[in-house]
Amino acid sequence: MARAHETQIMTEVSEAEIAVHWKEEAHYLPPAKFIGQANLTDPAINQRFSLDRFPECFREYADLLTWDHYWHTTLDTSNAPYWKWFVGGRLNASYNCVDRHLRRHKNKAAFIFVPEPEDESHAAITYQELYVRVNEMAALLKDFAGLRAGDRVTLHLPMTPELPITMLACARLGVIHSVVFGGFSGEACGIRIADSGSRVLITMDGYYRNGKLLDHKPNADIAVATAQKEGQKVDKVLVWRRLRDRPATAAPMVDGRDFVVNDLLKNYAGDHVQPVSMPAEAPLFLMYTSGTTGRPKGCQHSTGGYLAYVAGTSKYIQDIHPTDVYWCFADIGWITGHSYIVYGPLSLAATGVLYEGVPTYPDAGRPWRIAQRHDVNIFHTSPTTIRMLRKAGPDEPKRYHHQFKHMTTVGEPIEPEVWKWYYEVVGKGQAVICDTWWQTENGGFLCSTKPALDSMKPGSAGPAVPGIFPVIYDEEGREIPTGSNKAGNICIRNPWPGIMQTIWGDPERYVKTYYAKYCKNPKSKDWRDWPYFAGDGATQAPDGYFRILGRVDDVINVAGHRLGTKELESACLTVPEVAEAAVVPVVDEVKGRVPEVYVSLKPGIAPSKVIQEKVVHAIETTIGKIARPKEVRIVPDMPKTRSGKIMRRVLAAISNNMDTGDVTTLANPDVVEQIRQMVQGAGRVATKAAPEDIKRFGDER
Ligand code: WT7
């Protein structure tokens, strides 16, 4: 593709200015019972966090933390757009999430671990127990692995307590963790190890997923080999054991490189490690996400700003009190889990449920049984999970006595009818819902209703959260009038404490991707000149509520997680028979969007099932099963412009049963009809109204 860099990939005004695809829904009021107990009921929050109080308003969030040294400058913009929050302050994230709660809460559960097998007992880990385990692991990382503040370490762990324990042990030392989602392939993990420069990989030998004990250790071997190829040597692989009595893997341990953590820990029993007092701007972790180029971006998050932001939003938007039982049903391997399973809730001394497995194992009643058993009162998950549970067991929630006060959705737009099922059946009409819009780059929520103060509107993320000031721009950088229901590119006018600091190892890409597009003056030190470009299309209704329409770049949001089409296409091109590849999003009833792959073959090679399987295999090994395409279609040629660009938009239209529009100016218009017949069949298929991200997908802009 002839695309120099990410900022050029934008939607055209004509296509961004589109009507919303769901009709306006009526507002729902938060239940009185919820309001009666909520953390945030004072409407003066809107004045406290008004734009003229920015950035000092965020002192309120910073004050939720315990600082070793209090900070002197709330926001330093001298090196815009590399923002520095709470400058001069020092703190330790592990101290804030664990140690400081011991005095009042040592005997309270920090986590309740629910293993996937239903006959395995649940385990409550108290704050005291968490403290001991984090200290022992920190001692091991320091003495055995030789890790020091500022070093990076990659974690490729499943959803068991060992994951947050390892993260907090890193944080205790000021070591920067980079957690790679457990479902990513060994190769994907290896690429991230190399990019972050980690010389230690921490993994687990296996874990339960959908009734099976998966062997995870081979992924570590692939990851180390991949990192090596990329020029990064891994000296130590630390392997946690999932099972008490035997290894969960058949893979051998490499002598001198691989070590069983559970065995090593015996040498550190009862050890204490002083939390390292870190500058507020020291990086706490990296979290890789997909962009429009093949290389994943390591979003670098700070210690002070990030922790303050997730603590503040966990308190006000998630409404977490220490007495609540909170269950965020996401994976810690994504940003949602970092912010709203680990750092936010623990900073508030919450009790959180940690569930190992899939929502529907062994049946669609499982989440409600867990909720009933632990009397969970705050529930947080993605529209994909909600759609999956609704499809598999629409009446299941009625069979259980769980009662939530608060429910969150995150990651994708939620269809109003799915929202209503969540509200009426899961929430039994008595819970508030927060539809939270944000991104890996953001650290925490950007848009959501304030649960006790704002009414809810199905299908809308709501207004911005305190201290966030969105604006919608058209392609030329003109502001789209507030509340006009016209679509454009949603941006945030101001920086906030949770915003990433930079892209690890690629500061220029950070500026190009998020700021270059609408920067008013690249030399400016004034934050007002640097709106943050989110990469999503959005509209704002007259009531002020934002509706997120989807990505405006070549990123597909599959089941609430981002996949770059470029990453998938590069994977396809590793198959020797493949000449060209194009990946497009297809609407999926459960996952929102799934990728569909088009490939053309090298001359003289005949299409075959074997080649299709090779393509699927290539995607699964380079990225992971989450990227598995719905379909691999071998086509005689790609539809192309006269200058040779592949018209992904045309392919997306075909895959989604939409009209392809005028294709007569293409270099090879007949191939479009051939592909259409292949995909849609010979009969003319009625044109369906398509969601905006699909309509606009792959536009040559
Ligand atoms: C993309 C970010 C951080 C949350 C987990 C996903 C989409 C996110 C919503 C929402 C509509 C949403 C956007 C965004 N998105 N939340 N409530 N309504 N769309 O994080 O993997 O960084 O993906 O997810 O398109 O850009 P992520």
XYZ file of C-alpha atoms and ligand atoms in Angstrom:
728
model
C 0.000 0.000 0.000
C 1.289 3.405 -0.889
C 0.831 4.879 2.538
C 3.680 6.810 4.034
C 2.529 6.873 7.609
C -0.473 6.490 9.798
C -1.617 10.058 9.905
C -2.487 10.001 6.255
C -5.055 7.299 6.726
C -8.161 9.222 7.495
C -11.676 9.245 6.391
C -12.884 11.858 3.905
C -15.318 14.430 5.101
C -17.983 13.272 2.743
C -17.802 9.789 4.119
C -17.292 10.700 7.738
C -20.305 12.951 7.741
C -22.782 10.173 7.952
C -25.988 9.629 9.832
C -25.916 7.355 12.852
C -26.988 3.813 12.212
C -29.000 3.193 15.350
C -32.040 5.217 16.117
C -31.963 7.430 19.159
C -32.925 5.525 22.286
C -34.710 6.807 25.364
C -32.661 7.536 28.472
C -32.736 5.266 31.526
C -32.331 6.685 35.010
C -29.915 5.218 37.528
C -31.776 3.317 40.274
C -32.257 5.233 43.551
C -30.684 2.389 45.488
C -27.508 2.768 43.496
C -27.409 6.524 43.951
C -27.871 6.076 47.682
C -24.532 4.341 48.055
C -22.459 5.801 45.200
C -19.013 7.363 45.558
C -19.835 10.186 43.202
C -23.180 11.895 43.756
C -22.161 15.529 43.908
C -22.941 17.285 40.604
C -20.284 19.853 41.527
C -17.808 17.366 40.038
C -18.569 19.053 36.707
C -17.335 22.390 38.027
C -14.411 20.844 39.902
C -13.248 19.250 36.657
C -14.174 22.071 34.281
C -11.732 23.065 31.561
C -10.656 26.214 33.391
C -9.659 24.051 36.386
C -7.455 21.910 34.169
C -4.897 20.472 34.921
C -5.138 21.143 38.677
C -8.444 19.242 38.861
C -6.479 15.999 38.652
C -4.948 16.664 42.057
C -8.107 14.992 43.354
C -7.055 11.723 41.688
C -3.406 11.987 42.711
C -4.556 12.447 46.295
C -6.063 8.967 46.264
C -2.498 7.640 46.255
C 0.204 7.469 48.881
C 3.255 9.436 47.766
C 6.749 9.012 49.164
C 7.435 12.560 48.039
C 4.594 14.823 47.069
C 4.844 16.295 43.577
C 5.328 19.970 42.755
C 4.072 20.342 39.161
C 0.751 18.883 38.121
C 1.425 18.922 34.386
C 4.686 19.765 32.666
C 4.187 20.495 28.964
C 7.697 21.753 28.227
C 8.346 18.813 25.920
C 4.883 18.596 24.331
C 3.333 16.204 23.423
C 5.418 14.076 25.814
C 3.366 15.000 28.858
C 4.717 14.717 32.376
C 2.266 14.428 35.227
C 2.832 15.014 38.937
C 6.451 15.964 38.391
C 8.718 15.814 41.405
C 6.572 13.127 42.996
C 7.812 9.696 43.971
C 5.787 6.612 44.722
C 5.660 2.864 44.291
C 2.718 1.201 42.554
C 3.022 -2.090 44.432
C 3.105 -0.236 47.754
C -0.050 1.633 46.725
C -1.851 -1.531 45.640
C -0.764 -3.792 48.492
C 1.251 -2.581 51.491
C -0.801 0.442 52.355
C -3.962 -1.658 52.697
C -2.504 -4.041 55.273
C -3.314 -1.903 58.264
C -7.040 -1.991 57.631
C -7.602 -4.805 55.183
C -4.925 -7.436 55.631
C -7.446 -10.161 56.202
C -9.687 -9.181 53.303
C -9.543 -10.889 49.919
C -7.677 -8.948 47.267
C -8.511 -11.611 44.713
C -10.819 -14.578 44.605
C -9.380 -16.952 42.067
C -11.914 -19.067 40.181
C -10.223 -21.825 38.167
C -11.960 -22.910 35.022
C -12.570 -26.548 36.072
C -15.720 -26.353 38.145
C -14.597 -29.022 40.577
C -11.398 -27.178 41.505
C -11.892 -25.069 44.623
C -11.860 -21.289 44.528
C -9.028 -19.548 46.349
C -9.280 -16.268 48.242
C -5.995 -14.407 48.388
C -5.983 -11.875 51.180
C -4.032 -8.634 51.067
C -1.629 -10.178 53.562
C -1.151 -13.215 51.340
C -0.744 -10.996 48.287
C 1.857 -8.974 50.167
C 3.844 -12.079 51.024
C 3.668 -13.532 47.525
C 4.559 -10.254 45.809
C 7.548 -9.800 48.112
C 8.829 -13.318 47.552
C 8.504 -12.963 43.797
C 10.172 -9.544 43.895
C 13.070 -11.078 45.839
C 13.401 -13.776 43.189
C 13.309 -11.281 40.326
C 15.924 -9.150 42.023
C 18.341 -11.779 43.276
C 17.893 -14.658 40.914
C 17.064 -12.807 37.685
C 19.130 -9.721 38.494
C 16.369 -7.317 37.474
C 16.630 -3.665 38.411
C 14.492 -0.538 38.045
C 14.097 0.402 34.397
C 14.708 -3.128 33.044
C 11.953 -4.624 30.910
C 10.524 -8.069 31.411
C 7.939 -9.865 29.288
C 5.107 -11.831 30.892
C 3.179 -14.363 28.815
C 0.807 -15.633 31.448
C -2.789 -16.839 31.649
C -5.515 -15.563 33.995
C -4.265 -16.965 37.275
C -3.118 -15.076 40.394
C 0.495 -15.553 39.328
C -0.044 -12.883 36.674
C -0.950 -9.966 38.970
C 1.553 -11.234 41.534
C 4.336 -11.075 38.952
C 3.214 -7.652 37.715
C 3.193 -6.248 41.240
C 6.578 -7.836 41.973
C 7.974 -6.011 38.931
C 6.330 -2.764 40.016
C 7.851 -3.172 43.469
C 11.307 -3.079 41.889
C 10.515 -0.416 39.309
C 10.940 -3.074 36.622
C 8.824 -2.308 33.551
C 6.502 -5.205 32.751
C 5.235 -5.973 29.292
C 2.357 -8.420 29.533
C 1.551 -10.224 26.302
C -1.974 -11.654 26.135
C -1.724 -15.410 26.837
C -3.651 -16.251 23.665
C -1.029 -14.640 21.449
C 1.294 -17.043 19.680
C 4.890 -17.658 20.708
C 6.037 -15.729 17.654
C 3.933 -12.681 18.507
C 5.351 -12.856 22.028
C 8.897 -13.062 20.657
C 8.440 -9.943 18.527
C 7.298 -8.046 21.622
C 10.176 -9.405 23.716
C 12.602 -8.093 21.116
C 10.920 -4.716 20.774
C 10.925 -4.154 24.528
C 14.467 -5.493 24.983
C 13.491 -8.015 27.672
C 16.100 -10.544 28.679
C 13.719 -12.370 30.996
C 10.482 -14.071 29.964
C 8.007 -15.172 32.601
C 5.441 -17.749 31.581
C 3.358 -20.647 32.885
C 3.578 -24.252 31.779
C -0.125 -24.592 30.985
C -3.632 -23.424 31.795
C -7.264 -24.367 31.387
C -9.246 -23.053 28.485
C -12.630 -24.378 27.417
C -12.270 -27.634 29.309
C -8.775 -28.421 28.084
C -5.438 -28.128 29.809
C -3.445 -26.186 27.221
C 0.274 -26.723 26.975
C 1.727 -23.213 27.005
C 5.442 -23.854 27.495
C 6.184 -24.511 23.777
C 5.143 -20.903 23.127
C 8.004 -19.760 25.357
C 10.489 -21.783 23.311
C 9.158 -20.231 20.089
C 9.162 -16.775 21.679
C 12.800 -17.058 22.727
C 13.821 -18.289 19.263
C 11.864 -15.491 17.576
C 13.389 -12.856 19.862
C 16.833 -14.256 19.138
C 16.190 -13.905 15.391
C 15.198 -10.315 16.036
C 18.462 -9.729 17.856
C 17.307 -10.033 21.477
C 18.755 -12.736 23.666
C 16.612 -14.091 26.480
C 18.822 -15.387 29.320
C 16.137 -16.697 31.592
C 12.710 -18.186 31.166
C 10.878 -18.369 34.471
C 8.081 -20.912 34.322
C 5.233 -20.928 36.823
C 3.475 -24.250 37.322
C -0.283 -24.324 36.878
C -0.765 -27.634 38.714
C 0.403 -28.421 42.196
C 1.517 -31.982 41.714
C 2.830 -32.305 38.172
C 3.962 -30.247 35.191
C 1.232 -29.195 32.783
C 3.608 -29.480 29.863
C 5.529 -32.198 28.128
C 8.050 -29.675 26.773
C 11.536 -30.073 28.225
C 13.155 -27.383 30.356
C 16.255 -25.943 28.724
C 19.199 -26.377 31.059
C 20.570 -23.095 32.388
C 17.771 -21.067 30.764
C 14.454 -22.384 32.053
C 13.585 -22.458 35.748
C 10.475 -23.467 37.666
C 9.372 -20.436 39.658
C 7.530 -22.505 42.263
C 10.791 -24.317 43.114
C 12.935 -21.185 43.175
C 10.484 -19.381 45.445
C 11.321 -21.782 48.268
C 14.639 -19.932 48.563
C 12.857 -16.642 49.136
C 10.213 -17.748 51.630
C 9.281 -14.870 53.899
C 11.656 -12.386 52.234
C 10.775 -8.720 52.161
C 11.782 -6.339 49.442
C 11.665 -2.626 50.063
C 9.421 -1.014 47.402
C 11.615 1.157 45.174
C 10.510 4.753 45.289
C 9.993 5.676 41.638
C 9.619 9.078 40.009
C 5.998 9.719 38.973
C 7.090 9.757 35.326
C 8.979 6.447 35.467
C 7.352 3.924 33.121
C 5.246 1.341 34.960
C 4.540 -0.932 32.015
C 4.377 -1.386 28.277
C 1.289 -2.686 26.558
C 1.524 -3.549 22.901
C -1.323 -2.792 20.564
C -1.899 -2.938 16.831
C -1.599 0.014 14.544
C -1.856 0.480 10.833
C 1.646 -0.724 10.105
C 2.785 -4.270 10.713
C 4.803 -3.527 13.828
C 2.892 -3.482 17.126
C 3.236 -0.346 19.218
C 4.499 -0.547 22.786
C 2.345 1.958 24.630
C 4.394 3.228 27.552
C 2.406 4.060 30.679
C 3.684 6.053 33.629
C 3.661 5.229 37.312
C 2.105 8.301 38.965
C -0.205 9.637 36.277
C -1.471 6.226 35.255
C -2.066 4.998 38.782
C -3.829 8.209 39.790
C -6.059 8.031 36.735
C -7.103 4.409 37.174
C -7.663 4.928 40.898
C -9.861 7.979 40.233
C -11.917 6.364 37.491
C -12.261 3.099 39.436
C -13.669 5.080 42.310
C -15.998 7.402 40.407
C -16.984 5.441 37.314
C -16.678 1.832 38.530
C -18.012 2.961 41.930
C -15.665 0.602 43.757
C -15.742 0.583 47.554
C -13.542 -1.733 49.633
C -16.715 -3.578 50.651
C -17.717 -4.416 47.079
C -17.042 -7.644 45.251
C -15.922 -6.600 41.836
C -15.573 -8.819 38.804
C -13.993 -7.515 35.661
C -14.415 -10.324 33.188
C -11.582 -9.366 30.855
C -8.082 -10.715 30.444
C -5.255 -9.019 32.322
C -3.287 -9.403 29.084
C -5.210 -6.418 27.688
C -5.291 -2.865 28.971
C -8.751 -3.357 30.522
C -7.284 -5.976 32.816
C -4.240 -3.878 33.735
C -6.330 -0.860 34.641
C -9.542 -2.391 35.914
C -8.534 -5.781 37.315
C -5.129 -4.978 38.750
C -4.082 -1.373 39.288
C -7.363 0.526 39.709
C -9.248 -1.869 41.975
C -6.215 -2.810 44.082
C -5.320 0.827 44.622
C -8.771 1.153 46.226
C -8.448 -2.049 48.295
C -11.163 -3.812 46.332
C -11.930 -7.508 46.309
C -11.756 -8.769 42.741
C -12.783 -12.033 41.150
C -10.157 -13.508 38.836
C -11.604 -16.128 36.503
C -9.325 -18.367 34.484
C -11.579 -19.567 31.730
C -14.083 -18.875 28.997
C -17.560 -17.444 29.680
C -19.495 -20.464 28.455
C -17.556 -23.267 30.121
C -19.097 -25.670 30.896
C -22.329 -23.827 30.029
C -23.741 -20.327 29.712
C -24.770 -20.281 33.377
C -21.178 -20.279 34.626
C -20.705 -16.506 35.028
C -23.970 -16.196 36.952
C -23.042 -19.096 39.234
C -19.733 -17.397 39.996
C -21.508 -14.095 40.598
C -24.072 -15.727 42.872
C -21.519 -17.674 44.859
C -19.272 -14.697 45.605
C -22.096 -12.194 45.748
C -20.424 -10.084 43.079
C -22.025 -6.653 42.897
C -19.969 -4.954 40.166
C -19.651 -6.722 36.826
C -17.558 -5.532 33.891
C -17.225 -7.147 30.480
C -17.269 -6.657 26.713
C -20.204 -6.608 24.287
C -18.746 -9.755 22.676
C -19.007 -11.658 25.946
C -22.506 -10.303 26.507
C -23.593 -11.309 22.989
C -22.051 -14.737 23.455
C -23.840 -15.316 26.774
C -27.104 -14.005 25.401
C -26.916 -16.310 22.426
C -25.930 -19.379 24.422
C -28.275 -18.860 27.367
C -30.724 -15.970 27.039
C -32.656 -17.010 30.164
C -29.758 -18.323 32.233
C -29.294 -15.201 34.389
C -32.891 -15.623 35.639
C -31.979 -18.938 37.237
C -29.515 -17.363 39.640
C -29.828 -15.009 42.585
C -26.936 -12.732 41.752
C -27.662 -9.021 41.973
C -25.360 -6.423 40.473
C -25.478 -2.766 41.409
C -23.238 -1.764 38.530
C -22.332 -3.222 35.145
C -19.781 -2.011 32.623
C -19.279 -2.655 28.952
C -16.086 -1.878 27.128
C -14.266 -2.404 23.879
C -16.856 -2.119 21.132
C -20.145 -0.446 20.445
C -23.004 -2.337 22.077
C -26.188 -2.742 20.056
C -29.223 -1.284 21.853
C -30.998 -4.648 21.899
C -27.964 -6.309 23.478
C -27.721 -3.432 25.945
C -31.372 -4.008 26.913
C -30.793 -7.703 27.538
C -27.798 -6.813 29.706
C -29.889 -4.273 31.588
C -33.094 -6.242 31.989
C -31.977 -9.869 32.208
C -28.428 -9.750 33.580
C -28.970 -6.641 35.713
C -32.605 -7.515 36.502
C -33.456 -3.870 35.870
C -31.651 -2.814 39.043
C -28.099 -2.099 37.974
C -26.595 0.940 36.314
C -24.656 0.372 33.116
C -21.555 2.307 32.098
C -20.634 1.990 28.429
C -16.988 2.983 28.610
C -15.047 4.122 25.565
C -11.263 4.285 25.666
C -8.149 2.652 24.248
C -4.914 0.926 25.165
C -3.154 4.267 24.718
C -5.419 6.047 27.188
C -4.820 4.204 30.458
C -8.428 4.616 31.554
C -11.922 5.659 30.544
C -12.513 8.650 28.265
C -16.274 8.546 27.753
C -18.873 7.032 30.047
C -21.808 8.173 32.066
C -21.078 9.050 35.696
C -23.183 6.246 37.100
C -25.173 8.071 39.797
C -25.338 11.404 38.007
C -26.036 10.790 34.340
C -28.833 8.873 32.707
C -27.947 5.977 30.427
C -28.633 5.784 26.717
C -28.372 2.366 25.049
C -25.852 2.390 22.219
C -24.059 5.533 23.398
C -20.899 5.757 25.434
C -22.274 8.911 26.983
C -20.550 12.168 27.825
C -16.866 12.424 28.660
C -15.674 11.419 32.123
C -14.429 14.176 34.471
C -11.490 16.173 33.129
C -11.761 14.847 29.560
C -12.799 17.274 26.809
C -13.586 15.589 23.500
C -13.982 17.414 20.226
C -14.971 16.032 16.837
C -12.995 17.343 13.858
C -13.610 16.992 10.178
C -10.790 16.146 7.791
C -9.686 19.755 7.494
C -9.455 20.221 11.232
C -12.682 22.186 11.537
C -14.675 21.487 14.661
C -17.925 19.725 13.959
C -20.607 21.640 15.856
C -21.345 20.224 19.294
C -24.423 18.032 19.415
C -24.962 18.106 15.652
C -25.063 14.314 15.181
C -22.536 14.691 12.371
C -19.693 12.249 12.192
C -16.028 13.045 12.221
C -12.839 12.087 13.996
C -13.093 12.155 17.756
C -10.157 13.794 19.542
C -9.457 14.880 23.089
C -8.534 18.535 23.524
C -6.410 18.037 26.595
C -3.901 15.571 27.976
C -4.906 13.594 31.096
C -2.865 11.641 33.657
C -3.604 8.196 32.153
C -2.430 9.022 28.618
C 0.533 6.996 27.391
C 3.903 8.723 27.544
C 5.244 7.560 24.200
C 5.647 4.517 21.977
C 8.515 2.491 23.351
C 11.548 2.968 21.152
C 9.686 5.032 18.579
C 8.853 8.494 19.910
C 8.314 9.865 16.403
C 5.617 7.342 15.666
C 3.876 8.514 18.842
C 3.713 12.088 17.576
C 2.795 11.083 14.024
C 0.062 8.684 15.039
C -1.726 10.648 17.731
C -0.915 14.323 17.287
C 0.414 15.265 13.852
C -3.009 15.241 12.247
C -4.570 18.070 14.227
C -1.600 19.762 15.858
C -2.047 23.502 15.596
C 1.623 24.340 15.977
C 4.332 21.680 16.196
C 6.630 24.028 18.122
C 4.030 24.828 20.743
C 4.499 23.994 24.404
C 0.835 24.712 25.071
C -1.346 21.627 25.441
C -4.193 23.481 23.709
C -2.325 23.096 20.446
C -2.092 19.314 20.725
C -5.449 17.549 20.480
C -5.139 13.766 20.830
C -6.348 11.913 17.742
C -8.045 8.671 18.809
C -8.548 7.033 15.407
C -12.272 6.502 15.926
C -15.201 8.012 14.082
C -17.909 9.436 16.346
C -21.019 11.566 16.507
C -22.368 13.694 19.304
C -26.123 13.915 19.856
C -27.877 17.100 21.015
C -27.936 15.671 24.552
C -24.115 15.694 24.493
C -23.720 11.925 24.361
C -21.033 10.483 22.103
C -21.590 7.487 19.913
C -18.482 5.710 18.725
C -18.776 4.489 15.146
C -15.589 2.451 14.879
C -12.028 2.807 13.673
C -11.145 5.168 10.878
C -7.900 3.357 10.106
C -6.931 -0.133 8.970
C -7.480 -1.681 12.341
C -10.192 -4.272 12.912
C -11.840 -4.505 16.292
C -12.368 -8.242 16.770
C -14.269 -9.170 19.908
C -13.198 -5.864 21.420
C -9.527 -6.241 20.560
C -7.486 -4.591 17.933
C -5.876 -6.385 15.025
C -3.960 -4.493 12.388
C -4.884 -5.679 8.907
C -1.236 -5.149 7.958
C -0.138 -7.707 10.562
C -2.523 -10.290 9.155
C -1.537 -9.532 5.582
C 2.165 -9.946 6.370
C 1.358 -13.294 7.966
C -0.428 -14.422 4.770
C 2.563 -13.422 2.689
C 4.768 -15.873 4.575
C 2.938 -18.661 2.708
C 5.163 -19.269 -0.337
C 2.281 -19.730 -2.780
C 0.667 -16.396 -1.903
C 1.363 -13.408 -4.137
C -0.915 -10.781 -2.606
C -3.150 -10.593 0.427
C -5.888 -8.260 1.605
C -7.719 -8.481 4.905
C -11.142 -6.938 5.493
C -13.583 -6.833 8.415
C -16.841 -8.771 8.248
C -19.762 -8.154 10.572
C -20.166 -11.025 13.018
C -23.171 -11.628 15.204
C -21.106 -12.380 18.295
C -17.634 -10.934 17.838
C -18.660 -7.664 16.263
C -16.106 -7.907 13.489
C -13.961 -10.764 12.245
C -11.249 -10.711 9.612
C -11.788 -12.247 6.205
C -8.800 -12.891 3.990
C -8.416 -12.549 0.245
C -5.292 -13.943 -1.392
C -4.099 -14.225 -4.942
C -1.526 -16.848 -5.842
C 1.755 -16.735 -7.663
C 1.627 -17.562 -11.395
C 1.086 -21.209 -12.217
C -0.171 -22.186 -8.787
C -3.632 -23.701 -8.589
C -5.999 -22.805 -5.733
C -6.425 -25.576 -3.177
C -7.748 -26.277 0.268
C -4.194 -26.939 1.382
C -3.192 -23.366 0.554
C -6.216 -22.023 2.426
C -5.211 -24.069 5.453
C -1.636 -22.852 5.186
C -2.870 -19.267 5.308
C -4.938 -19.940 8.430
C -1.991 -21.686 10.015
C 0.347 -18.808 9.168
C -2.010 -16.343 10.870
C -2.402 -18.514 13.945
C 1.319 -18.978 14.374
C 2.374 -15.398 13.759
C -0.448 -13.749 15.722
C -2.615 -16.265 17.523
C -5.979 -17.987 17.352
C -7.801 -14.740 18.084
C -6.900 -13.596 14.587
C -8.277 -16.714 12.890
C -10.062 -15.533 9.741
C -13.684 -16.403 9.101
C -12.854 -17.291 5.522
C -9.827 -17.455 3.250
C -10.781 -16.732 -0.326
C -8.428 -17.439 -3.172
C -9.145 -14.977 -5.970
C -7.800 -14.738 -9.514
C -6.618 -11.175 -8.892
C -7.159 -8.317 -6.460
C -9.358 -5.391 -7.496
C -6.869 -2.580 -8.069
C -6.736 1.069 -8.941
C -4.870 2.027 -12.083
C -1.891 2.904 -9.903
C -1.904 -0.614 -8.505
C -3.420 -0.131 -5.040
C -5.550 -2.967 -3.742
C -9.120 -1.758 -3.191
C -9.861 -3.219 0.210
C -13.040 -1.204 0.413
C -14.441 -3.109 -2.570
C -13.549 -6.430 -0.975
C -15.075 -5.327 2.337
C -18.282 -4.412 0.518
C -18.418 -7.827 -1.141
C -17.752 -9.715 2.088
C -20.509 -7.797 3.856
C -23.131 -8.198 1.121
C -22.983 -4.539 0.326
C -23.004 -2.743 -2.950
C -19.481 -2.244 -4.253
C -20.298 1.160 -5.683
C -18.827 2.334 -8.942
C -15.849 0.195 -9.890
C -15.545 1.199 -13.531
C -12.443 3.282 -12.911
C -10.519 0.327 -11.546
C -7.767 -1.274 -13.551
C -9.635 -4.597 -13.600
C -13.380 -4.082 -13.040
C -14.333 -7.588 -14.246
C -12.467 -9.195 -11.418
C -14.843 -7.463 -9.009
C -17.806 -9.229 -10.560
C -15.951 -12.549 -10.526
C -15.158 -12.167 -6.839
C -18.685 -11.023 -6.073
C -20.133 -14.122 -7.690
C -17.665 -16.289 -5.818
C -18.601 -14.789 -2.479
C -22.237 -13.818 -2.801
C -23.355 -16.339 -5.397
C -24.742 -15.624 -8.824
C -28.047 -14.035 -7.725
C -28.005 -10.323 -6.931
C -27.851 -9.927 -3.186
C -29.824 -7.149 -1.577
C -27.711 -4.327 -0.268
C -27.658 -4.123 3.501
C -27.036 -0.978 5.441
C -23.537 -1.342 6.799
C -21.917 0.037 9.919
C -19.730 3.037 9.233
C -16.363 1.453 9.889
C -17.118 -1.136 7.224
C -18.511 1.376 4.739
C -15.360 3.409 5.056
C -12.977 0.514 5.420
C -9.847 0.630 3.325
C -10.696 3.865 1.578
C -7.814 5.248 -0.351
C -7.862 8.556 1.377
C -10.787 0.614 20.356
C -9.679 0.475 21.364
C -9.644 -0.059 26.265
C -10.786 -0.873 26.083
C -10.517 -2.173 25.391
C -10.171 -2.039 23.932
C -13.112 0.545 20.425
C -13.494 0.735 22.896
C -15.613 1.228 22.991
C -16.964 1.559 23.305
C -17.385 1.668 21.003
C -15.239 1.135 21.629
C -12.684 1.808 19.719
C -11.286 2.027 20.242
N -13.911 0.810 21.611
N -14.500 0.978 23.724
N -17.406 1.649 24.575
N -17.816 1.768 22.275
N -16.127 1.347 20.645
O -8.944 -1.380 23.802
O -7.841 -2.765 22.047
O -7.070 -0.417 22.550
O -9.247 -0.851 21.366
O -11.911 -0.130 20.783
O -12.664 1.592 18.337
O -10.470 2.792 19.384
P -8.197 -1.375 22.442
